[in-house]
Coordinates of N, CA, C and O in Angstrom, one line a residue:
M1097 N 20.1 4.1 9.9 CA 19.7 4.9 11.1 C 20.9 5.7 11.6 O 21.9 5.1 11.8
A1098 N 20.7 6.9 11.8 CA 21.8 7.7 12.3 C 21.3 9.1 12.7 O 20.3 9.6 12.2
G1099 N 21.8 9.6 13.8 CA 21.6 10.9 14.2 C 20.2 11.2 14.7 O 19.9 11.2 15.9
S1100 N 19.3 11.4 13.8 CA 17.9 11.9 14.2 C 17.2 10.9 15.1 O 16.4 11.3 15.9
E1101 N 17.4 9.6 14.9 CA 16.7 8.6 15.7 C 17.4 8.4 17.1 O 16.8 8.0 18.0
I1102 N 18.7 8.8 17.1 CA 19.4 8.6 18.4 C 19.6 10.0 19.0 O 20.5 10.7 18.8
D1103 N 18.5 10.4 19.7 CA 18.4 11.8 20.1 C 18.5 12.0 21.6 O 18.1 13.0 22.2
G1104 N 18.8 11.0 22.4 CA 18.9 11.1 23.8 C 17.6 10.7 24.5 O 17.6 10.6 25.7
R1105 N 16.6 10.5 23.8 CA 15.3 10.1 24.4 C 15.0 8.6 24.0 O 14.0 8.1 24.5
T1106 N 15.8 8.0 23.2 CA 15.5 6.7 22.7 C 16.4 5.7 23.5 O 17.5 6.0 23.9
T1107 N 15.9 4.4 23.6 CA 16.6 3.3 24.2 C 17.0 2.3 23.1 O 16.4 2.4 22.0
L1108 N 17.8 1.4 23.4 CA 18.2 0.3 22.5 C 16.9 -0.4 22.0 O 16.7 -0.7 20.8
A1109 N 16.0 -0.7 23.0 CA 14.7 -1.4 22.6 C 13.9 -0.5 21.7 O 13.2 -1.1 20.8
D1110 N 13.8 0.8 21.9 CA 13.0 1.6 21.0 C 13.5 1.5 19.6 O 12.7 1.7 18.6
L1111 N 14.8 1.3 19.4 CA 15.3 1.3 18.0 C 15.5 -0.2 17.5 O 16.0 -0.4 16.4
G1112 N 15.1 -1.2 18.3 CA 15.2 -2.6 17.8 C 16.6 -3.1 17.9 O 17.0 -4.0 17.3
L1113 N 17.4 -2.5 18.8 CA 18.8 -2.9 18.9 C 19.1 -3.5 20.2 O 20.3 -3.7 20.6
E1114 N 18.1 -4.0 21.0 CA 18.4 -4.5 22.3 C 19.3 -5.8 22.3 O 20.0 -6.1 23.2
R1115 N 19.3 -6.5 21.2 CA 20.1 -7.7 21.1 C 21.6 -7.4 21.0 O 22.4 -8.2 21.3
M1116 N 21.9 -6.1 20.7 CA 23.3 -5.7 20.6 C 23.9 -5.4 22.0 O 25.1 -5.3 22.1
A1117 N 23.1 -5.3 23.0 CA 23.6 -5.0 24.4 C 24.1 -6.3 25.0 O 23.5 -7.3 24.9
S1118 N 25.2 -6.1 25.7 CA 25.8 -7.3 26.4 C 25.0 -7.8 27.5 O 24.4 -7.0 28.3
T1119 N 24.9 -9.1 27.7 CA 24.2 -9.7 28.8 C 25.2 -10.2 29.8 O 24.9 -10.6 30.9
K1120 N 26.5 -10.0 29.5 CA 27.6 -10.5 30.4 C 28.3 -9.5 31.1 O 29.0 -9.7 32.1
K1121 N 28.3 -8.2 30.6 CA 29.0 -7.1 31.3 C 28.2 -5.9 31.2 O 27.3 -5.7 30.4
P1122 N 28.5 -5.0 32.2 CA 27.7 -3.7 32.2 C 28.0 -2.9 31.0 O 29.0 -2.9 30.3
F1123 N 27.0 -2.0 30.6 CA 27.2 -1.1 29.5 C 26.5 0.2 29.9 O 25.6 0.3 30.8
L1124 N 26.9 1.3 29.2 CA 26.4 2.6 29.5 C 24.9 2.6 29.2 O 24.4 2.2 28.1
G1125 N 24.1 3.0 30.1 CA 22.6 3.1 30.0 C 21.9 1.8 30.5 O 20.7 1.8 30.4
Q1126 N 22.6 0.9 31.0 CA 22.0 -0.4 31.4 C 21.0 -0.2 32.5 O 19.9 -0.8 32.5
V1127 N 21.3 0.6 33.5 CA 20.5 0.8 34.6 C 19.2 1.5 34.2 O 18.1 1.2 34.5
L1128 N 19.4 2.6 33.4 CA 18.2 3.3 32.9 C 17.3 2.5 32.0 O 16.1 2.6 32.0
A1129 N 17.9 1.6 31.2 CA 17.1 0.8 30.3 C 16.1 -0.1 31.0 O 15.1 -0.5 30.4
G1130 N 16.3 -0.4 32.3 CA 15.4 -1.2 33.0 C 14.3 -0.5 33.8 O 13.4 -1.1 34.4
R1131 N 14.3 0.8 33.7 CA 13.3 1.6 34.4 C 11.9 1.4 33.8 O 11.8 1.3 32.6
E1132 N 10.9 1.4 34.6 CA 9.5 1.2 34.2 C 9.1 2.0 33.0 O 8.5 1.5 32.1
A1133 N 9.3 3.3 33.1 CA 8.9 4.2 32.0 C 9.5 3.9 30.7 O 9.0 4.2 29.6
L1134 N 10.8 3.4 30.8 CA 11.5 3.1 29.5 C 11.3 1.7 29.0 O 11.8 1.4 27.9
T1135 N 10.5 0.9 29.7 CA 10.1 -0.4 29.2 C 8.7 -0.5 28.8 O 8.2 -1.6 28.4
D1136 N 8.0 0.6 28.9 CA 6.5 0.6 28.6 C 6.3 0.3 27.1 O 6.9 0.9 26.2
G1137 N 5.5 -0.7 26.8 CA 5.2 -1.1 25.4 C 4.6 -0.1 24.6 O 4.6 -0.2 23.3
G1138 N 4.0 1.0 25.1 CA 3.4 2.0 24.4 C 4.3 3.1 24.0 O 4.0 4.1 23.3
R1139 N 5.6 3.0 24.4 CA 6.6 4.0 24.0 C 6.8 4.1 22.5 O 6.6 3.1 21.8
P1140 N 7.1 5.2 22.0 CA 7.4 5.3 20.5 C 8.6 4.5 20.2 O 9.6 4.5 20.9
R1141 N 8.4 3.6 19.1 CA 9.5 2.7 18.7 C 9.7 2.9 17.2 O 8.8 3.4 16.5
L1142 N 10.9 2.6 16.7 CA 11.3 2.7 15.3 C 10.4 2.0 14.4 O 10.0 0.8 14.6
A1143 N 10.0 2.6 13.3 CA 9.2 2.0 12.3 C 9.5 2.7 11.0 O 10.1 3.8 11.0
G1144 N 9.2 2.1 9.9 CA 9.3 2.7 8.6 C 7.9 3.3 8.1 O 6.9 2.9 8.6
F1145 N 8.0 4.2 7.2 CA 6.7 4.9 6.7 C 6.8 5.1 5.2 O 7.9 5.5 4.7
V1146 N 5.7 4.8 4.5 CA 5.6 5.1 3.1 C 4.3 5.9 2.9 O 3.3 5.6 3.5
P1147 N 4.3 6.8 1.9 CA 3.1 7.6 1.7 C 2.1 6.7 1.0 O 2.4 5.8 0.2
V1148 N 0.8 6.8 1.4 CA -0.3 6.1 0.8 C -0.4 6.5 -0.7 O -0.6 5.6 -1.5
D1149 N -0.3 7.8 -0.9 CA -0.2 8.3 -2.3 C 1.3 8.3 -2.7 O 2.0 9.1 -2.2
G1150 N 1.7 7.5 -3.6 CA 3.1 7.3 -3.9 C 3.8 8.6 -4.4 O 5.0 8.7 -4.4
T1151 N 3.0 9.6 -4.8 CA 3.6 10.8 -5.3 C 3.9 11.9 -4.1 O 4.5 12.9 -4.4
A1152 N 3.4 11.6 -3.0 CA 3.5 12.5 -1.9 C 4.9 12.5 -1.2 O 5.5 11.5 -1.2
R1153 N 5.2 13.7 -0.7 CA 6.5 13.8 0.0 C 6.3 13.8 1.5 O 5.4 14.5 2.0
I1154 N 7.1 13.0 2.2 CA 7.0 13.0 3.6 C 8.1 13.9 4.1 O 9.3 13.8 3.7
R1155 N 7.8 14.8 5.0 CA 8.8 15.8 5.5 C 9.4 15.3 6.9 O 8.6 14.9 7.8
P1156 N 10.7 15.4 7.1 CA 11.3 15.1 8.4 C 10.7 16.1 9.4 O 10.5 17.3 9.1
G1157 N 10.5 15.6 10.6 CA 9.9 16.5 11.7 C 8.4 16.5 11.7 O 7.8 17.0 12.6
S1158 N 7.8 15.8 10.8 CA 6.3 15.7 10.8 C 5.8 15.0 12.0 O 6.5 14.0 12.5
I1159 N 4.7 15.4 12.6 CA 4.1 14.8 13.8 C 3.1 13.8 13.3 O 2.3 14.1 12.4
L1160 N 3.2 12.6 13.9 CA 2.3 11.5 13.5 C 1.0 11.6 14.3 O 1.1 11.6 15.6
Q1161 N -0.1 11.7 13.6 CA -1.4 11.9 14.3 C -2.3 10.8 13.8 O -2.1 10.2 12.7
P1162 N -3.4 10.5 14.5 CA -4.4 9.5 14.0 C -4.9 9.9 12.6 O -5.2 11.1 12.4
H1163 N -5.1 8.9 11.8 CA -5.6 9.2 10.4 C -7.0 9.8 10.5 O -7.9 9.2 11.1
G1164 N -7.1 10.9 9.8 CA -8.4 11.6 9.8 C -8.7 12.5 11.0 O -9.7 13.1 11.1
G1165 N -7.8 12.5 11.9 CA -7.9 13.4 13.1 C -8.4 12.7 14.3 O -8.7 11.5 14.3
P1166 N -8.4 13.4 15.4 CA -8.0 14.8 15.6 C -6.5 15.0 15.5 O -5.8 14.1 16.0
H1167 N -6.1 16.1 15.0 CA -4.7 16.4 14.9 C -4.4 17.4 15.9 O -4.4 18.6 15.7
E1168 N -4.0 17.0 17.1 CA -3.8 17.9 18.2 C -2.7 17.3 19.2 O -2.5 16.0 19.2
G1169 N -2.1 18.1 19.9 CA -1.1 17.7 20.9 C 0.2 17.1 20.3 O 0.5 17.4 19.1
H1170 N 0.8 16.2 21.0 CA 2.1 15.7 20.6 C 2.0 14.5 19.7 O 2.9 14.0 19.1
G1171 N 0.8 14.0 19.5 CA 0.5 12.9 18.6 C 1.0 11.6 19.0 O 1.3 11.3 20.2
L1172 N 1.2 10.7 18.0 CA 1.6 9.3 18.3 C 3.1 9.1 18.1 O 3.6 8.0 18.4
G1173 N 3.8 10.1 17.6 CA 5.2 10.1 17.4 C 5.6 11.1 16.4 O 4.9 12.1 16.1
H1174 N 6.8 10.8 15.7 CA 7.3 11.8 14.7 C 8.1 11.1 13.7 O 8.7 10.0 13.9
I1175 N 8.3 11.8 12.6 CA 9.1 11.3 11.5 C 10.5 11.9 11.8 O 10.6 13.1 12.0
S1176 N 11.5 11.1 11.8 CA 12.9 11.5 12.1 C 13.7 11.8 10.9 O 14.5 12.7 10.8
S1177 N 13.5 11.0 9.8 CA 14.3 11.2 8.6 C 13.6 10.7 7.4 O 12.8 9.7 7.5
T1178 N 13.8 11.3 6.2 CA 13.1 10.9 5.0 C 14.1 11.0 3.8 O 15.1 11.7 3.9
T1179 N 13.8 10.3 2.8 CA 14.5 10.4 1.5 C 13.7 9.9 0.4 O 12.7 9.1 0.6
Y1180 N 14.0 10.2 -0.8 CA 13.4 9.6 -2.0 C 14.1 8.4 -2.3 O 15.4 8.4 -2.3
S1181 N 13.4 7.3 -2.5 CA 14.0 6.0 -2.9 C 13.9 5.7 -4.4 O 12.8 5.4 -4.9
P1182 N 15.0 5.9 -5.2 CA 14.9 5.5 -6.6 C 14.6 4.1 -6.8 O 13.9 3.7 -7.8
E1183 N 15.0 3.2 -5.9 CA 14.7 1.8 -6.0 C 13.2 1.5 -5.9 O 12.7 0.7 -6.7
L1184 N 12.5 2.2 -5.0 CA 11.1 2.0 -4.8 C 10.2 3.0 -5.6 O 9.0 2.8 -5.8
G1185 N 10.8 4.1 -6.0 CA 10.0 5.1 -6.8 C 9.2 6.0 -6.0 O 8.3 6.6 -6.5
H1186 N 9.4 6.1 -4.7 CA 8.6 7.1 -3.8 C 9.4 7.4 -2.6 O 10.5 6.8 -2.3
Y1187 N 8.9 8.3 -1.8 CA 9.6 8.7 -0.6 C 9.4 7.6 0.5 O 8.4 6.8 0.5
I1188 N 10.4 7.5 1.3 CA 10.4 6.6 2.5 C 10.8 7.4 3.7 O 11.5 8.4 3.5
A1189 N 10.5 6.9 4.9 CA 10.8 7.6 6.1 C 11.1 6.6 7.2 O 10.5 5.5 7.2
L1190 N 11.8 7.1 8.2 CA 12.0 6.4 9.5 C 11.4 7.4 10.5 O 11.4 8.6 10.4
G1191 N 10.9 6.8 11.6 CA 10.3 7.6 12.6 C 10.0 6.7 13.8 O 10.2 5.5 13.8
L1192 N 9.5 7.4 14.8 CA 9.2 6.7 16.1 C 7.7 6.9 16.3 O 7.2 8.0 16.2
V1193 N 7.0 5.8 16.4 CA 5.5 5.8 16.6 C 5.1 4.9 17.8 O 5.8 3.9 18.0
A1194 N 4.1 5.3 18.5 CA 3.6 4.5 19.6 C 3.4 3.1 19.2 O 2.7 2.8 18.3
G1195 N 4.0 2.1 19.9 CA 3.8 0.7 19.6 C 4.7 0.2 18.5 O 4.9 -1.0 18.4
G1196 N 5.3 1.1 17.7 CA 6.3 0.6 16.7 C 5.7 -0.3 15.7 O 4.7 -0.1 15.2
M1197 N 6.4 -1.4 15.5 CA 6.1 -2.4 14.5 C 4.8 -3.2 14.8 O 4.2 -3.8 13.9
E1198 N 4.3 -3.1 16.0 CA 3.0 -3.7 16.3 C 1.9 -3.0 15.5 O 0.8 -3.6 15.3
A1199 N 2.1 -1.8 15.1 CA 1.1 -1.0 14.3 C 1.3 -1.2 12.8 O 0.7 -0.5 12.0
E1200 N 2.2 -2.1 12.4 CA 2.5 -2.3 10.9 C 1.2 -2.5 10.1 O 0.3 -3.2 10.5
G1201 N 1.2 -1.7 9.0 CA 0.0 -1.8 8.1 C -1.0 -0.7 8.4 O -1.8 -0.4 7.5
Q1202 N -1.0 -0.1 9.6 CA -1.9 1.0 9.9 C -1.6 2.3 9.1 O -0.4 2.5 8.8
V1203 N -2.6 3.1 8.9 CA -2.4 4.4 8.3 C -2.5 5.5 9.3 O -3.4 5.5 10.1
V1204 N -1.5 6.4 9.4 CA -1.5 7.5 10.2 C -1.3 8.8 9.4 O -0.9 8.6 8.2
D1205 N -1.5 9.9 9.9 CA -1.2 11.2 9.2 C 0.1 11.8 9.6 O 0.3 12.0 10.8
A1206 N 1.0 12.1 8.7 CA 2.2 12.8 9.0 C 1.9 14.3 8.8 O 1.7 14.8 7.6
C1207 N 1.8 15.0 9.8 CA 1.4 16.4 9.8 C 2.6 17.3 9.9 O 3.4 17.2 10.9
Y1208 N 2.7 18.2 9.0 CA 3.8 19.2 9.0 C 3.2 20.6 9.1 O 2.9 21.2 8.1
P1209 N 3.0 21.1 10.3 CA 2.2 22.3 10.5 C 2.9 23.5 9.9 O 2.2 24.5 9.6
V1210 N 4.2 23.6 9.8 CA 4.9 24.7 9.2 C 4.4 25.1 7.8 O 4.2 26.2 7.5
K1211 N 4.1 24.1 7.0 CA 3.6 24.3 5.7 C 2.1 23.9 5.5 O 1.6 23.9 4.4
G1212 N 1.5 23.5 6.6 CA 0.1 23.1 6.6 C -0.1 21.8 5.8 O -1.2 21.6 5.2
E1213 N 0.8 20.9 5.8 CA 0.7 19.6 5.0 C 0.3 18.5 5.9 O 0.8 18.3 7.0
I1214 N -0.6 17.6 5.3 CA -1.0 16.4 6.0 C -0.8 15.3 4.9 O -1.5 15.3 3.9
V1215 N 0.0 14.3 5.2 CA 0.3 13.2 4.3 C -0.1 11.9 4.9 O 0.6 11.5 5.9
P1216 N -1.1 11.2 4.5 CA -1.4 9.9 5.0 C -0.2 8.9 4.7 O 0.2 8.8 3.6
V1217 N 0.3 8.2 5.7 CA 1.4 7.3 5.6 C 1.1 6.0 6.2 O 0.3 5.9 7.1
R1218 N 1.6 4.9 5.6 CA 1.4 3.5 6.1 C 2.7 3.1 6.9 O 3.8 3.4 6.5
I1219 N 2.4 2.5 8.1 CA 3.5 2.1 8.9 C 4.0 0.8 8.3 O 3.2 -0.2 8.1
T1220 N 5.3 0.7 8.1 CA 5.9 -0.5 7.5 C 7.2 -0.9 8.3 O 7.6 -0.2 9.2
S1221 N 7.8 -1.9 7.9 CA 9.1 -2.3 8.4 C 10.1 -1.2 8.0 O 10.1 -0.7 6.9
P1222 N 11.1 -1.0 8.9 CA 12.2 0.0 8.5 C 13.2 -0.6 7.5 O 14.1 0.1 7.1
H1223 N 13.0 -1.9 7.1 CA 13.8 -2.5 6.0 C 13.1 -2.4 4.7 O 12.2 -3.2 4.4
F1224 N 13.4 -1.3 3.9 CA 12.6 -1.0 2.7 C 13.0 -1.9 1.5 O 12.2 -2.2 0.7
V1225 N 14.3 -2.2 1.4 CA 14.8 -2.9 0.2 C 15.4 -4.2 0.7 O 16.3 -4.2 1.6
D1226 N 15.0 -5.3 0.2 CA 15.6 -6.7 0.4 C 15.6 -7.0 1.9 O 16.6 -7.3 2.5
P1227 N 14.4 -7.0 2.6 CA 14.3 -7.3 4.0 C 14.8 -8.7 4.4 O 15.3 -8.9 5.5
E1228 N 14.6 -9.6 3.5 CA 15.1 -11.0 3.8 C 16.5 -11.2 3.5 O 17.1 -12.3 3.8
G1229 N 17.2 -10.3 2.8 CA 18.6 -10.4 2.5 C 18.9 -11.3 1.3 O 20.0 -11.8 1.1
E1230 N 17.9 -11.6 0.5 CA 18.1 -12.5 -0.7 C 19.1 -11.9 -1.7 O 19.9 -12.6 -2.2
R1231 N 19.0 -10.6 -2.0 CA 20.0 -10.0 -2.9 C 21.4 -10.0 -2.3 O 22.3 -10.1 -3.0
L1232 N 21.4 -9.8 -1.0 CA 22.7 -9.7 -0.4 C 23.5 -11.1 -0.5 O 24.6 -11.1 -0.8
R1233 N 22.7 -12.2 -0.3 CA 23.3 -13.5 -0.4 C 23.2 -14.1 -1.8 O 23.6 -15.2 -2.0
G1234 N 22.6 -13.4 -2.8 CA 22.3 -13.8 -4.1 C 23.3 -14.5 -4.8 O 23.6 -15.3 -5.5

């Protein structure tokens, strides 16, 4: 995670990093983090995304809309970064979606209106390779 996800609109909780904030001393953003609008469970939160069709490309900046439509307005969130994963053999993406990991397993449409593309994507964990850390400790 870098840059695109940390855009001035996200909080530590949105990115799953709230455990890294000190509970013993003040930190930058502490007062704002407790505001009602920033603690709403429906806020867009970090999640991973994989294309339903493994050959499809997910574009950064795609707007996440309900699968099958309607595709209007600001949608459910957006894709912040993408790359091709040689390890997995398909594109992977990070993005912010309403509810975050509570929506894991659901399919949404990643709409890229500049090129008229709609790619169905599945919401997954943002840990794409070795989520349990078995290879790391192997």
